[in-house]
């Protein structure tokens, strides 16, 4: 059998099938003996493998036909199963229902419920102001805002185009082009400017107010009165001066107009107001001379004029300049209802006065906000600026009728309030107890009277008193204070006395007696003084502790005498004279009254007005009495009481509702309101501090239930308090849970804590109670008079106790001395540590410098290494190219050697044949070989040589 596509001589032993696959076929058999080599191409080898696979499959089918039939059947079954599954999946998909109109057909809102965003863009270009309301039909917030949008549209439909777009329909353009993360979304456009996103409350009045601000971003200031109104507002104001006499649109006006719109876009609250002045004389009042000038008003810092020489006059620069240099007098807080750090970030800045008041954004005037603005101006007017004083005069003149109408009538029970009401300067003086066992104080209202006749102070033309006059009045009063010790009266008793410094000056003192256990200074309904009560009782005779007394605050005196402005001078600039400066914030009680309730406001008040001071650093907050009206003088007094060093304000405690805990349980549930009554006014009390999140606390319930069943209820009260829901005074708080405190009957101030290292079991609790309870406080022991021996033993015990206390005092003194010596050592160590710190700092700086140099050197070495690596890679690439070229040359050299050897053998064979062949003349019968004619005298071409190239060409054609 002949070999096709031989691999050089007799080294090829492939079968006929292989030869056929590799492209020889039956042709070229004449070149079988040639020594040529031609590798088969890749396409030919892949076709050969395919044919071999088919030939193997056919061979397997001939040998085992049942296996082939099984494979075919299995493939058909798999195809049928896939087709059936895909057809079922298509059948169960329910197409989405087509959208329906979100707004009614009678609504003034254009509803594009199929998400036609292109049509919305078309109608937007034809309108001056457009509001786009993007909604999702399933969204609860969108459904709730629908009525608010309709209400706002009913008021502005003739000026503003309201368009609602369904941005949830998957086939609408809005869903494909807009990618909102929440719904609803409101965008406003003022001609080509926009979008201006509204992020305020979804309330009709707020939306309408914002739309009106976008419609008219600039406020026209035509007169000096309106200029004062603009400057005295609590919001920062930016004024621009433009002369319209020369042209309908002066240079820079459009830029200023765009900056006002940009401010609304960046700040949806609109805290910076923009106004326009066209009168040259009004412009001079705010230092504006040239047309196009911009003025930023600030109450306490220096007002600024936009520096056109240093900054480009663009809308973005004007807005950024106003935002960076504005001065916030009052700030509105509008939490959006979700998780936010808004309140946390503001309260961390320092103590905050939160004022909740009903606010209507569409109202033309806000009298209560004007009063709060006046309070803020006086509070921060540290340098008594003349501009601020002028603005305060403007506010007071505008609000004078309002003050008179809101002023409460004097109480009818007072004998004659005119002496104090007419006095220009008064001060409250609290006298000490006039008996050691008494619980009463005499409180006197000392007023300066500078008239020369009569016993009544005059109200005509009396100037405000100074600090020296009040100091003189106090000196004269303390010289005669014994006269007022023994006043015990149910009402106010007034008397006048001469000044110790001038025979022509009189002072008036109106005194009354208050009980130290009184809960208030002013009656809640009538505003009359409480009835004095002088009680003489002993804590050794009964288990009853009086409620801690409260002295009158400044605002309580002002409630009694509202016409007296006794502290306007002291209040001015108070923020600079205290280290508890307040930040004042406003909240709309119509939207955020839930926050006020959590801070201590009543749940259903007649008027939703509330003020509280929150001090996060001190973990406390104080509440203005809800019975008092939210007015200027009450806020000033509230701020003054907070600002003094020893504040008379009491920390407001928030607790659970005591009505939800029935009293018939074995364990009494204590709340903030019932703590004083249950724990401090009853017999022995064992109190458990727990919380809902405390996992170990519920395991103690069965122990306390058994304890309550063992001991009689008239001897011991077992109680518990949830400290996570109920605030307590600091002296009654604990630092870990659960904690058990025992309050003895007659020694409430000597409460005992259950040992932390002792297991909480019933026997241990019984021993703890019996050890710390007072047997003399039981009813049986109080019924029997103590024996003489008991009195003597008690005296010996007390003497021993005194000796023990003296020893403890000496030990404490020794410890104090040791602590002082240790303090000196610690100070020396601290000074050494400071020196070491300075030395280490210098070493650190030196090391940092060295580290910088090393880093620079490392970067240089890294760059050098990268360069060397690139050079090595280039060298390796070149070496590889040389190696490949050398390999190609070696291969070609081998082929040349083979070809030379083959040609040599063929030449040797031809020479041998020539020598053995007879001469040509001797064989005339043999025909001459056909071929090209040759010249005379030339040698005939060797036949083997010509046949070898022919065989090589045939082999090339066959393998190619």
Coordinates of N, CA and C in Angstrom, one line a residue, residues 449-454 476 497-507:
X449 N -39.0 103.1 95.4 CA -40.0 104.1 95.2 C -39.2 105.5 95.4
X450 N -39.1 106.2 94.3 CA -38.3 107.5 94.4 C -39.1 108.7 94.5
X451 N -40.4 108.6 95.0 CA -41.2 109.8 95.2 C -40.9 110.4 96.6
X452 N -41.3 111.6 96.8 CA -41.1 112.3 98.0 C -42.3 112.5 98.9
X453 N -43.5 112.1 98.4 CA -44.7 112.3 99.2 C -45.5 111.1 99.1
X454 N -46.2 110.8 100.2 CA -47.1 109.7 100.3 C -46.4 108.4 100.5
X476 N -30.8 98.7 102.9 CA -31.8 99.3 103.9 C -32.8 98.2 104.3
X497 N -40.7 102.0 103.9 CA -39.7 102.5 104.9 C -38.8 103.4 104.2
X498 N -38.2 104.2 105.0 CA -37.3 105.2 104.4 C -35.9 104.6 104.1
X499 N -35.3 105.2 103.1 CA -34.0 104.7 102.7 C -32.9 105.1 103.8
X500 N -31.9 104.3 103.9 CA -30.9 104.6 104.9 C -29.9 105.6 104.4
X501 N -30.0 106.0 103.1 CA -29.0 106.9 102.5 C -29.6 108.3 102.2
X502 N -30.9 108.3 102.0 CA -31.6 109.6 101.6 C -32.9 109.7 102.3
X503 N -33.2 110.8 103.0 CA -34.5 110.9 103.7 C -35.6 111.2 102.7
X504 N -35.3 111.3 101.4 CA -36.4 111.6 100.5 C -36.7 110.4 99.6
X505 N -36.1 109.2 99.9 CA -36.4 108.0 99.1 C -37.1 107.0 100.0
X506 N -38.1 106.4 99.4 CA -38.9 105.3 100.1 C -38.7 104.0 99.3
X507 N -38.8 103.0 100.1 CA -38.9 101.6 99.5 C -40.1 100.9 100.0

